[in-house]
Amino acid sequence: MTQPTPEVSGPTVWTRFVAIGDSFTEGMCDDDPTFGHDGEFAGWADRLASHLSEIARADGVDFGYANLAVRGRKLADVVGPQLEDALSLSPDLVSIVGGGNDILRPKADLDGLAARLEAAVARIRATGADVLMATPVDPADAPLVKATRGRAAIHTANIWSIARRNGAHVIDQWGLHALRDWRMWSEDRIHMTPEGHRRVALAALEALGHTPAETDWATPLEPAPPIGRREALQANAQWAKEYVGPWVHRRLTGRSSGDQRSAKRPDVAPLDPS
């Protein structure tokens, strides 16, 4: 008796993508006007949504996208109000990236962060939706922030474990060495340039099982010309004055860069793949 040939399924085609998180997912410092929305930033999630929209269109289905991420938000905000709003939109794919603002604190409860993140991922998966997470970038070469490398490494390990237990996808930013080039980062040294966001979007597309048409996203740039010690010291001093000082002041006064801000794309809506 002839056995039926098993069906070979290709990569998933999603139709309702909702992104939640902090400034990374909001897309800060990706000011590419091709992707901008009313003066707001674009970012890797918007860029990924554009790729997914094109894939859905090629498959003959409609696609919608919402981005609920807000700069400065800690994980409690992401897995709390943002998650509630995301689930109300009936997504079939949710990206959830949070904890970065938490692990900057020396007394961050890494086990507690992992438990809250896993509960959120499990809740999304229980609806039938797929989940996309992202590890932190390795901060080994980052001034000041490199002090958090141990906490970031533990958070990275927890993310991989959560993904394995819950069948989630992960953007491996820790292993994407191209992102350790400072030319991928904006002047504040915290948020990526458009080129950094472009590469993360393509890494995300691959993590979701699709093959990016652009193949250079994981290839590091050619080495940059070295800069002198004096020039480096001057640049570090200017950076500390413009960015570190205000950040510390906000922490001391209990304020956030995202105060009074709301989601830039609060509802699932079509996205022009162009």
PDB file of C-alpha atoms in Angstrom:
ATOM      1  CA  MET A   1       0.000   0.000   0.000  1.00  0.00           C
ATOM      2  CA  THR A   2       1.408   3.371  -1.002  1.00  0.00           C
ATOM      3  CA  GLN A   3       1.939   5.693   1.916  1.00  0.00           C
ATOM      4  CA  PRO A   4       0.754   9.303   1.462  1.00  0.00           C
ATOM      5  CA  THR A   5       3.511  11.800   0.919  1.00  0.00           C
ATOM      6  CA  PRO A   6       3.809  14.019   3.998  1.00  0.00           C
ATOM      7  CA  GLU A   7       3.137  17.669   3.395  1.00  0.00           C
ATOM      8  CA  VAL A   8       6.178  19.912   3.630  1.00  0.00           C
ATOM      9  CA  SER A   9       5.235  23.189   5.221  1.00  0.00           C
ATOM     10  CA  GLY A  10       7.283  26.311   4.636  1.00  0.00           C
ATOM     11  CA  PRO A  11       7.965  29.212   6.992  1.00  0.00           C
ATOM     12  CA  THR A  12       4.966  30.646   8.810  1.00  0.00           C
ATOM     13  CA  VAL A  13       3.155  33.571   7.227  1.00  0.00           C
ATOM     14  CA  TRP A  14       1.859  35.859   9.983  1.00  0.00           C
ATOM     15  CA  THR A  15      -0.992  38.316   9.515  1.00  0.00           C
ATOM     16  CA  ARG A  16      -1.241  40.210  12.852  1.00  0.00           C
ATOM     17  CA  PHE A  17       2.074  41.247  14.408  1.00  0.00           C
ATOM     18  CA  VAL A  18       2.179  43.215  17.675  1.00  0.00           C
ATOM     19  CA  ALA A  19       5.442  44.480  19.180  1.00  0.00           C
ATOM     20  CA  ILE A  20       5.827  45.368  22.873  1.00  0.00           C
ATOM     21  CA  GLY A  21       8.857  46.628  24.755  1.00  0.00           C
ATOM     22  CA  ASP A  22      10.957  49.688  25.506  1.00  0.00           C
ATOM     23  CA  SER A  23      12.990  52.180  23.443  1.00  0.00           C
ATOM     24  CA  PHE A  24      14.703  49.401  21.495  1.00  0.00           C
ATOM     25  CA  THR A  25      11.401  48.213  20.047  1.00  0.00           C
ATOM     26  CA  GLU A  26      10.003  51.736  19.775  1.00  0.00           C
ATOM     27  CA  GLY A  27      12.973  52.208  17.432  1.00  0.00           C
ATOM     28  CA  MET A  28      14.797  55.134  18.963  1.00  0.00           C
ATOM     29  CA  CYS A  29      17.453  56.778  16.796  1.00  0.00           C
ATOM     30  CA  ASP A  30      16.281  55.089  13.607  1.00  0.00           C
ATOM     31  CA  ASP A  31      15.197  58.296  11.923  1.00  0.00           C
ATOM     32  CA  ASP A  32      15.155  56.913   8.380  1.00  0.00           C
ATOM     33  CA  PRO A  33      12.363  58.980   6.745  1.00  0.00           C
ATOM     34  CA  THR A  34      11.390  55.988   4.593  1.00  0.00           C
ATOM     35  CA  PHE A  35      10.017  54.311   7.711  1.00  0.00           C
ATOM     36  CA  GLY A  36       9.112  57.318   9.877  1.00  0.00           C
ATOM     37  CA  HIS A  37       5.565  57.851  11.157  1.00  0.00           C
ATOM     38  CA  ASP A  38       4.581  61.454  11.962  1.00  0.00           C
ATOM     39  CA  GLY A  39       8.015  62.363  13.247  1.00  0.00           C
ATOM     40  CA  GLU A  40       8.391  59.217  15.332  1.00  0.00           C
ATOM     41  CA  PHE A  41      11.245  56.756  15.028  1.00  0.00           C
ATOM     42  CA  ALA A  42      10.989  53.559  13.004  1.00  0.00           C
ATOM     43  CA  GLY A  43      13.230  50.750  14.292  1.00  0.00           C
ATOM     44  CA  TRP A  44      13.849  47.057  13.862  1.00  0.00           C
ATOM     45  CA  ALA A  45      10.250  46.036  14.653  1.00  0.00           C
ATOM     46  CA  ASP A  46       8.796  48.383  12.010  1.00  0.00           C
ATOM     47  CA  ARG A  47      11.384  47.115   9.542  1.00  0.00           C
ATOM     48  CA  LEU A  48      10.573  43.503  10.399  1.00  0.00           C
ATOM     49  CA  ALA A  49       6.870  44.252   9.996  1.00  0.00           C
ATOM     50  CA  SER A  50       7.597  45.609   6.512  1.00  0.00           C
ATOM     51  CA  HIS A  51       9.303  42.331   5.572  1.00  0.00           C
ATOM     52  CA  LEU A  52       6.444  40.285   7.037  1.00  0.00           C
ATOM     53  CA  SER A  53       3.901  42.434   5.214  1.00  0.00           C
ATOM     54  CA  GLU A  54       5.644  41.772   1.910  1.00  0.00           C
ATOM     55  CA  ILE A  55       5.684  38.018   2.638  1.00  0.00           C
ATOM     56  CA  ALA A  56       1.976  38.049   3.517  1.00  0.00           C
ATOM     57  CA  ARG A  57       1.110  40.009   0.387  1.00  0.00           C
ATOM     58  CA  ALA A  58       3.026  37.506  -1.754  1.00  0.00           C
ATOM     59  CA  ASP A  59       0.974  34.750  -0.088  1.00  0.00           C
ATOM     60  CA  GLY A  60      -2.257  36.564  -0.894  1.00  0.00           C
ATOM     61  CA  VAL A  61      -3.245  37.483   2.679  1.00  0.00           C
ATOM     62  CA  ASP A  62      -3.735  40.764   4.504  1.00  0.00           C
ATOM     63  CA  PHE A  63      -1.237  41.905   7.138  1.00  0.00           C
ATOM     64  CA  GLY A  64      -1.582  44.251  10.104  1.00  0.00           C
ATOM     65  CA  TYR A  65       0.928  45.601  12.616  1.00  0.00           C
ATOM     66  CA  ALA A  66       0.866  47.444  15.948  1.00  0.00           C
ATOM     67  CA  ASN A  67       3.794  48.717  18.019  1.00  0.00           C
ATOM     68  CA  LEU A  68       2.977  49.386  21.684  1.00  0.00           C
ATOM     69  CA  ALA A  69       6.574  49.865  22.883  1.00  0.00           C
ATOM     70  CA  VAL A  70       7.478  53.044  24.781  1.00  0.00           C
ATOM     71  CA  ARG A  71      10.945  54.267  25.673  1.00  0.00           C
ATOM     72  CA  GLY A  72      12.072  53.980  29.283  1.00  0.00           C
ATOM     73  CA  ARG A  73       9.645  51.209  30.191  1.00  0.00           C
ATOM     74  CA  LYS A  74      10.791  48.452  32.555  1.00  0.00           C
ATOM     75  CA  LEU A  75       9.713  44.834  32.307  1.00  0.00           C
ATOM     76  CA  ALA A  76       6.783  45.294  34.695  1.00  0.00           C
ATOM     77  CA  ASP A  77       5.258  47.765  32.228  1.00  0.00           C
ATOM     78  CA  VAL A  78       5.923  45.522  29.242  1.00  0.00           C
ATOM     79  CA  VAL A  79       4.388  42.360  30.755  1.00  0.00           C
ATOM     80  CA  GLY A  80       1.646  44.406  32.413  1.00  0.00           C
ATOM     81  CA  PRO A  81      -0.330  47.094  30.542  1.00  0.00           C
ATOM     82  CA  GLN A  82       1.447  46.563  27.208  1.00  0.00           C
ATOM     83  CA  LEU A  83       0.796  42.819  27.224  1.00  0.00           C
ATOM     84  CA  GLU A  84      -2.860  43.323  28.112  1.00  0.00           C
ATOM     85  CA  ASP A  85      -3.276  45.745  25.221  1.00  0.00           C
ATOM     86  CA  ALA A  86      -1.377  43.438  22.870  1.00  0.00           C
ATOM     87  CA  LEU A  87      -3.554  40.413  23.631  1.00  0.00           C
ATOM     88  CA  SER A  88      -6.706  42.469  23.101  1.00  0.00           C
ATOM     89  CA  LEU A  89      -5.579  42.921  19.476  1.00  0.00           C
ATOM     90  CA  SER A  90      -5.692  39.144  18.782  1.00  0.00           C
ATOM     91  CA  PRO A  91      -2.169  38.842  17.331  1.00  0.00           C
ATOM     92  CA  ASP A  92      -0.701  35.736  15.765  1.00  0.00           C
ATOM     93  CA  LEU A  93       2.857  36.987  16.440  1.00  0.00           C
ATOM     94  CA  VAL A  94       4.076  39.029  19.423  1.00  0.00           C
ATOM     95  CA  SER A  95       7.589  40.337  19.903  1.00  0.00           C
ATOM     96  CA  ILE A  96       8.367  40.910  23.569  1.00  0.00           C
ATOM     97  CA  VAL A  97      11.692  42.498  24.469  1.00  0.00           C
ATOM     98  CA  GLY A  98      12.114  43.873  27.964  1.00  0.00           C
ATOM     99  CA  GLY A  99      14.365  43.898  30.986  1.00  0.00           C
ATOM    100  CA  GLY A 100      17.125  46.038  29.514  1.00  0.00           C
ATOM    101  CA  ASN A 101      16.232  49.021  31.677  1.00  0.00           C
ATOM    102  CA  ASP A 102      15.930  46.736  34.697  1.00  0.00           C
ATOM    103  CA  ILE A 103      19.366  45.116  34.420  1.00  0.00           C
ATOM    104  CA  LEU A 104      21.025  48.535  34.356  1.00  0.00           C
ATOM    105  CA  ARG A 105      20.185  48.632  38.072  1.00  0.00           C
ATOM    106  CA  PRO A 106      22.886  46.957  40.222  1.00  0.00           C
ATOM    107  CA  LYS A 107      20.265  45.281  42.418  1.00  0.00           C
ATOM    108  CA  ALA A 108      18.186  43.868  39.573  1.00  0.00           C
ATOM    109  CA  ASP A 109      16.323  40.687  40.553  1.00  0.00           C
ATOM    110  CA  LEU A 110      17.305  38.528  37.577  1.00  0.00           C
ATOM    111  CA  ASP A 111      15.360  35.487  38.747  1.00  0.00           C
ATOM    112  CA  GLY A 112      12.271  37.627  39.254  1.00  0.00           C
ATOM    113  CA  LEU A 113      12.674  39.184  35.796  1.00  0.00           C
ATOM    114  CA  ALA A 114      12.955  35.732  34.236  1.00  0.00           C
ATOM    115  CA  ALA A 115       9.870  34.472  36.040  1.00  0.00           C
ATOM    116  CA  ARG A 116       7.754  37.446  34.931  1.00  0.00           C
ATOM    117  CA  LEU A 117       9.023  37.198  31.365  1.00  0.00           C
ATOM    118  CA  GLU A 118       8.302  33.473  31.178  1.00  0.00           C
ATOM    119  CA  ALA A 119       4.801  33.932  32.559  1.00  0.00           C
ATOM    120  CA  ALA A 120       4.147  36.517  29.838  1.00  0.00           C
ATOM    121  CA  VAL A 121       5.553  34.294  27.088  1.00  0.00           C
ATOM    122  CA  ALA A 122       3.500  31.317  28.305  1.00  0.00           C
ATOM    123  CA  ARG A 123       0.386  33.458  28.356  1.00  0.00           C
ATOM    124  CA  ILE A 124       0.933  34.589  24.763  1.00  0.00           C
ATOM    125  CA  ARG A 125       1.647  31.048  23.609  1.00  0.00           C
ATOM    126  CA  ALA A 126      -1.548  29.831  25.282  1.00  0.00           C
ATOM    127  CA  THR A 127      -3.524  31.981  22.838  1.00  0.00           C
ATOM    128  CA  GLY A 128      -1.909  30.171  19.911  1.00  0.00           C
ATOM    129  CA  ALA A 129       0.253  33.139  18.937  1.00  0.00           C
ATOM    130  CA  ASP A 130       3.971  32.825  18.251  1.00  0.00           C
ATOM    131  CA  VAL A 131       6.510  34.754  20.315  1.00  0.00           C
ATOM    132  CA  LEU A 132       9.720  36.511  19.299  1.00  0.00           C
ATOM    133  CA  MET A 133      12.239  37.557  21.966  1.00  0.00           C
ATOM    134  CA  ALA A 134      15.739  39.049  21.755  1.00  0.00           C
ATOM    135  CA  THR A 135      18.869  38.685  23.839  1.00  0.00           C
ATOM    136  CA  PRO A 136      20.809  41.793  24.851  1.00  0.00           C
ATOM    137  CA  VAL A 137      23.842  42.814  22.825  1.00  0.00           C
ATOM    138  CA  ASP A 138      27.099  41.812  24.540  1.00  0.00           C
ATOM    139  CA  PRO A 139      28.201  45.062  26.271  1.00  0.00           C
ATOM    140  CA  ALA A 140      31.848  43.954  26.645  1.00  0.00           C
ATOM    141  CA  ASP A 141      33.166  46.988  24.753  1.00  0.00           C
ATOM    142  CA  ALA A 142      30.675  49.567  26.028  1.00  0.00           C
ATOM    143  CA  PRO A 143      31.928  52.269  28.382  1.00  0.00           C
ATOM    144  CA  LEU A 144      30.191  52.149  31.784  1.00  0.00           C
ATOM    145  CA  VAL A 145      27.515  49.748  30.525  1.00  0.00           C
ATOM    146  CA  LYS A 146      30.091  46.953  30.366  1.00  0.00           C
ATOM    147  CA  ALA A 147      29.770  46.798  34.150  1.00  0.00           C
ATOM    148  CA  THR A 148      26.396  45.128  33.544  1.00  0.00           C
ATOM    149  CA  ARG A 149      27.872  42.360  31.383  1.00  0.00           C
ATOM    150  CA  GLY A 150      27.389  39.660  34.024  1.00  0.00           C
ATOM    151  CA  ARG A 151      23.738  40.576  34.527  1.00  0.00           C
ATOM    152  CA  ALA A 152      23.187  40.796  30.761  1.00  0.00           C
ATOM    153  CA  ALA A 153      24.744  37.351  30.296  1.00  0.00           C
ATOM    154  CA  ILE A 154      22.442  35.791  32.913  1.00  0.00           C
ATOM    155  CA  HIS A 155      19.437  37.498  31.302  1.00  0.00           C
ATOM    156  CA  THR A 156      20.555  36.130  27.926  1.00  0.00           C
ATOM    157  CA  ALA A 157      20.798  32.582  29.289  1.00  0.00           C
ATOM    158  CA  ASN A 158      17.351  32.935  30.858  1.00  0.00           C
ATOM    159  CA  ILE A 159      15.861  34.105  27.547  1.00  0.00           C
ATOM    160  CA  TRP A 160      17.191  31.057  25.709  1.00  0.00           C
ATOM    161  CA  SER A 161      15.821  28.751  28.407  1.00  0.00           C
ATOM    162  CA  ILE A 162      12.411  30.441  28.332  1.00  0.00           C
ATOM    163  CA  ALA A 163      12.323  30.139  24.549  1.00  0.00           C
ATOM    164  CA  ARG A 164      13.200  26.447  24.636  1.00  0.00           C
ATOM    165  CA  ARG A 165      10.539  25.637  27.209  1.00  0.00           C
ATOM    166  CA  ASN A 166       7.815  27.606  25.443  1.00  0.00           C
ATOM    167  CA  GLY A 167       8.611  27.165  21.764  1.00  0.00           C
ATOM    168  CA  ALA A 168       9.528  30.812  21.171  1.00  0.00           C
ATOM    169  CA  HIS A 169      11.865  32.407  18.624  1.00  0.00           C
ATOM    170  CA  VAL A 170      14.950  34.408  19.670  1.00  0.00           C
ATOM    171  CA  ILE A 171      17.002  37.131  17.989  1.00  0.00           C
ATOM    172  CA  ASP A 172      20.567  36.288  19.018  1.00  0.00           C
ATOM    173  CA  GLN A 173      21.948  39.786  19.420  1.00  0.00           C
ATOM    174  CA  TRP A 174      24.561  38.537  21.892  1.00  0.00           C
ATOM    175  CA  GLY A 175      26.133  36.415  19.152  1.00  0.00           C
ATOM    176  CA  LEU A 176      25.767  39.046  16.422  1.00  0.00           C
ATOM    177  CA  HIS A 177      29.301  40.421  16.607  1.00  0.00           C
ATOM    178  CA  ALA A 178      28.624  43.058  13.955  1.00  0.00           C
ATOM    179  CA  LEU A 179      26.569  44.928  16.567  1.00  0.00           C
ATOM    180  CA  ARG A 180      29.643  45.420  18.756  1.00  0.00           C
ATOM    181  CA  ASP A 181      30.936  47.987  16.249  1.00  0.00           C
ATOM    182  CA  TRP A 182      30.256  51.493  17.580  1.00  0.00           C
ATOM    183  CA  ARG A 183      29.287  52.610  14.094  1.00  0.00           C
ATOM    184  CA  MET A 184      26.081  50.639  14.676  1.00  0.00           C
ATOM    185  CA  TRP A 185      25.205  52.895  17.611  1.00  0.00           C
ATOM    186  CA  SER A 186      23.935  56.442  17.867  1.00  0.00           C
ATOM    187  CA  GLU A 187      25.641  59.273  19.716  1.00  0.00           C
ATOM    188  CA  ASP A 188      23.988  58.264  22.989  1.00  0.00           C
ATOM    189  CA  ARG A 189      25.696  54.822  22.753  1.00  0.00           C
ATOM    190  CA  ILE A 190      22.476  53.210  24.008  1.00  0.00           C
ATOM    191  CA  HIS A 191      20.314  53.129  20.875  1.00  0.00           C
ATOM    192  CA  MET A 192      21.162  51.827  17.415  1.00  0.00           C
ATOM    193  CA  THR A 193      21.587  53.720  14.191  1.00  0.00           C
ATOM    194  CA  PRO A 194      19.344  52.910  11.206  1.00  0.00           C
ATOM    195  CA  GLU A 195      22.014  50.445  10.063  1.00  0.00           C
ATOM    196  CA  GLY A 196      21.937  48.661  13.404  1.00  0.00           C
ATOM    197  CA  HIS A 197      18.142  48.459  13.327  1.00  0.00           C
ATOM    198  CA  ARG A 198      18.268  47.174   9.739  1.00  0.00           C
ATOM    199  CA  ARG A 199      20.566  44.336  10.739  1.00  0.00           C
ATOM    200  CA  VAL A 200      18.472  43.389  13.764  1.00  0.00           C
ATOM    201  CA  ALA A 201      15.330  43.281  11.602  1.00  0.00           C
ATOM    202  CA  LEU A 202      17.016  40.869   9.210  1.00  0.00           C
ATOM    203  CA  ALA A 203      18.318  38.771  12.103  1.00  0.00           C
ATOM    204  CA  ALA A 204      14.745  38.669  13.413  1.00  0.00           C
ATOM    205  CA  LEU A 205      13.432  37.578  10.027  1.00  0.00           C
ATOM    206  CA  GLU A 206      15.891  34.681   9.998  1.00  0.00           C
ATOM    207  CA  ALA A 207      15.024  33.793  13.597  1.00  0.00           C
ATOM    208  CA  LEU A 208      11.412  33.459  12.433  1.00  0.00           C
ATOM    209  CA  GLY A 209      12.418  30.934   9.794  1.00  0.00           C
ATOM    210  CA  HIS A 210      12.561  33.154   6.710  1.00  0.00           C
ATOM    211  CA  THR A 211      15.648  33.731   4.577  1.00  0.00           C
ATOM    212  CA  PRO A 212      16.465  37.447   4.219  1.00  0.00           C
ATOM    213  CA  ALA A 213      17.119  38.638   0.674  1.00  0.00           C
ATOM    214  CA  GLU A 214      19.903  40.819   2.062  1.00  0.00           C
ATOM    215  CA  THR A 215      22.810  38.653   3.157  1.00  0.00           C
ATOM    216  CA  ASP A 216      25.191  41.166   4.733  1.00  0.00           C
ATOM    217  CA  TRP A 217      23.405  41.645   8.050  1.00  0.00           C
ATOM    218  CA  ALA A 218      25.735  39.388  10.064  1.00  0.00           C
ATOM    219  CA  THR A 219      28.954  40.537   8.378  1.00  0.00           C
ATOM    220  CA  PRO A 220      30.992  43.031  10.432  1.00  0.00           C
ATOM    221  CA  LEU A 221      32.032  46.295   8.812  1.00  0.00           C
ATOM    222  CA  GLU A 222      35.618  46.790   7.732  1.00  0.00           C
ATOM    223  CA  PRO A 223      37.743  47.910  10.720  1.00  0.00           C
ATOM    224  CA  ALA A 224      37.446  51.614  11.478  1.00  0.00           C
ATOM    225  CA  PRO A 225      40.556  53.823  11.537  1.00  0.00           C
ATOM    226  CA  PRO A 226      41.955  54.008  15.087  1.00  0.00           C
ATOM    227  CA  ILE A 227      41.417  57.205  17.069  1.00  0.00           C
ATOM    228  CA  GLY A 228      43.909  58.772  19.421  1.00  0.00           C
ATOM    229  CA  ARG A 229      43.696  58.492  23.187  1.00  0.00           C
ATOM    230  CA  ARG A 230      43.100  62.224  23.621  1.00  0.00           C
ATOM    231  CA  GLU A 231      40.299  62.227  21.060  1.00  0.00           C
ATOM    232  CA  ALA A 232      38.704  59.217  22.748  1.00  0.00           C
ATOM    233  CA  LEU A 233      38.856  60.875  26.164  1.00  0.00           C
ATOM    234  CA  GLN A 234      37.258  64.047  24.796  1.00  0.00           C
ATOM    235  CA  ALA A 235      34.491  62.045  23.137  1.00  0.00           C
ATOM    236  CA  ASN A 236      33.822  60.116  26.352  1.00  0.00           C
ATOM    237  CA  ALA A 237      33.655  63.322  28.376  1.00  0.00           C
ATOM    238  CA  GLN A 238      31.213  64.893  25.931  1.00  0.00           C
ATOM    239  CA  TRP A 239      29.074  61.726  25.955  1.00  0.00           C
ATOM    240  CA  ALA A 240      28.990  61.688  29.753  1.00  0.00           C
ATOM    241  CA  LYS A 241      27.904  65.336  29.830  1.00  0.00           C
ATOM    242  CA  GLU A 242      25.183  65.035  27.193  1.00  0.00           C
ATOM    243  CA  TYR A 243      23.751  61.628  27.991  1.00  0.00           C
ATOM    244  CA  VAL A 244      24.977  60.030  31.217  1.00  0.00           C
ATOM    245  CA  GLY A 245      24.306  63.080  33.375  1.00  0.00           C
ATOM    246  CA  PRO A 246      20.667  63.497  32.266  1.00  0.00           C
ATOM    247  CA  TRP A 247      20.087  59.731  32.608  1.00  0.00           C
ATOM    248  CA  VAL A 248      21.377  59.736  36.193  1.00  0.00           C
ATOM    249  CA  HIS A 249      19.264  62.806  36.985  1.00  0.00           C
ATOM    250  CA  ARG A 250      16.124  61.075  35.739  1.00  0.00           C
ATOM    251  CA  ARG A 251      16.904  58.021  37.871  1.00  0.00           C
ATOM    252  CA  LEU A 252      17.425  60.162  40.974  1.00  0.00           C
ATOM    253  CA  THR A 253      14.204  62.098  40.430  1.00  0.00           C
ATOM    254  CA  GLY A 254      12.091  59.055  39.572  1.00  0.00           C
ATOM    255  CA  ARG A 255      11.391  60.210  36.033  1.00  0.00           C
ATOM    256  CA  SER A 256      11.581  58.354  32.711  1.00  0.00           C
ATOM    257  CA  SER A 257      12.282  59.398  29.142  1.00  0.00           C
ATOM    258  CA  GLY A 258       8.925  57.839  28.296  1.00  0.00           C
ATOM    259  CA  ASP A 259       6.831  59.882  30.722  1.00  0.00           C
ATOM    260  CA  GLN A 260       3.703  61.271  29.043  1.00  0.00           C
ATOM    261  CA  ARG A 261       4.362  59.164  25.936  1.00  0.00           C
ATOM    262  CA  SER A 262       1.989  56.626  24.430  1.00  0.00           C
ATOM    263  CA  ALA A 263       2.357  53.897  21.814  1.00  0.00           C
ATOM    264  CA  LYS A 264       3.178  55.114  18.313  1.00  0.00           C
ATOM    265  CA  ARG A 265       1.057  52.423  16.571  1.00  0.00           C
ATOM    266  CA  PRO A 266      -1.638  51.455  19.110  1.00  0.00           C
ATOM    267  CA  ASP A 267      -3.876  49.512  16.724  1.00  0.00           C
ATOM    268  CA  VAL A 268      -3.252  46.710  14.245  1.00  0.00           C
ATOM    269  CA  ALA A 269      -3.262  48.388  10.856  1.00  0.00           C
ATOM    270  CA  PRO A 270      -1.958  47.647   7.355  1.00  0.00           C
ATOM    271  CA  LEU A 271       1.671  48.453   6.656  1.00  0.00           C
ATOM    272  CA  ASP A 272       2.981  49.431   3.252  1.00  0.00           C
ATOM    273  CA  PRO A 273       5.738  46.881   2.456  1.00  0.00           C
ATOM    274  CA  SER A 274       7.644  49.550   0.528  1.00  0.00           C
TER     275      SER A 274
END
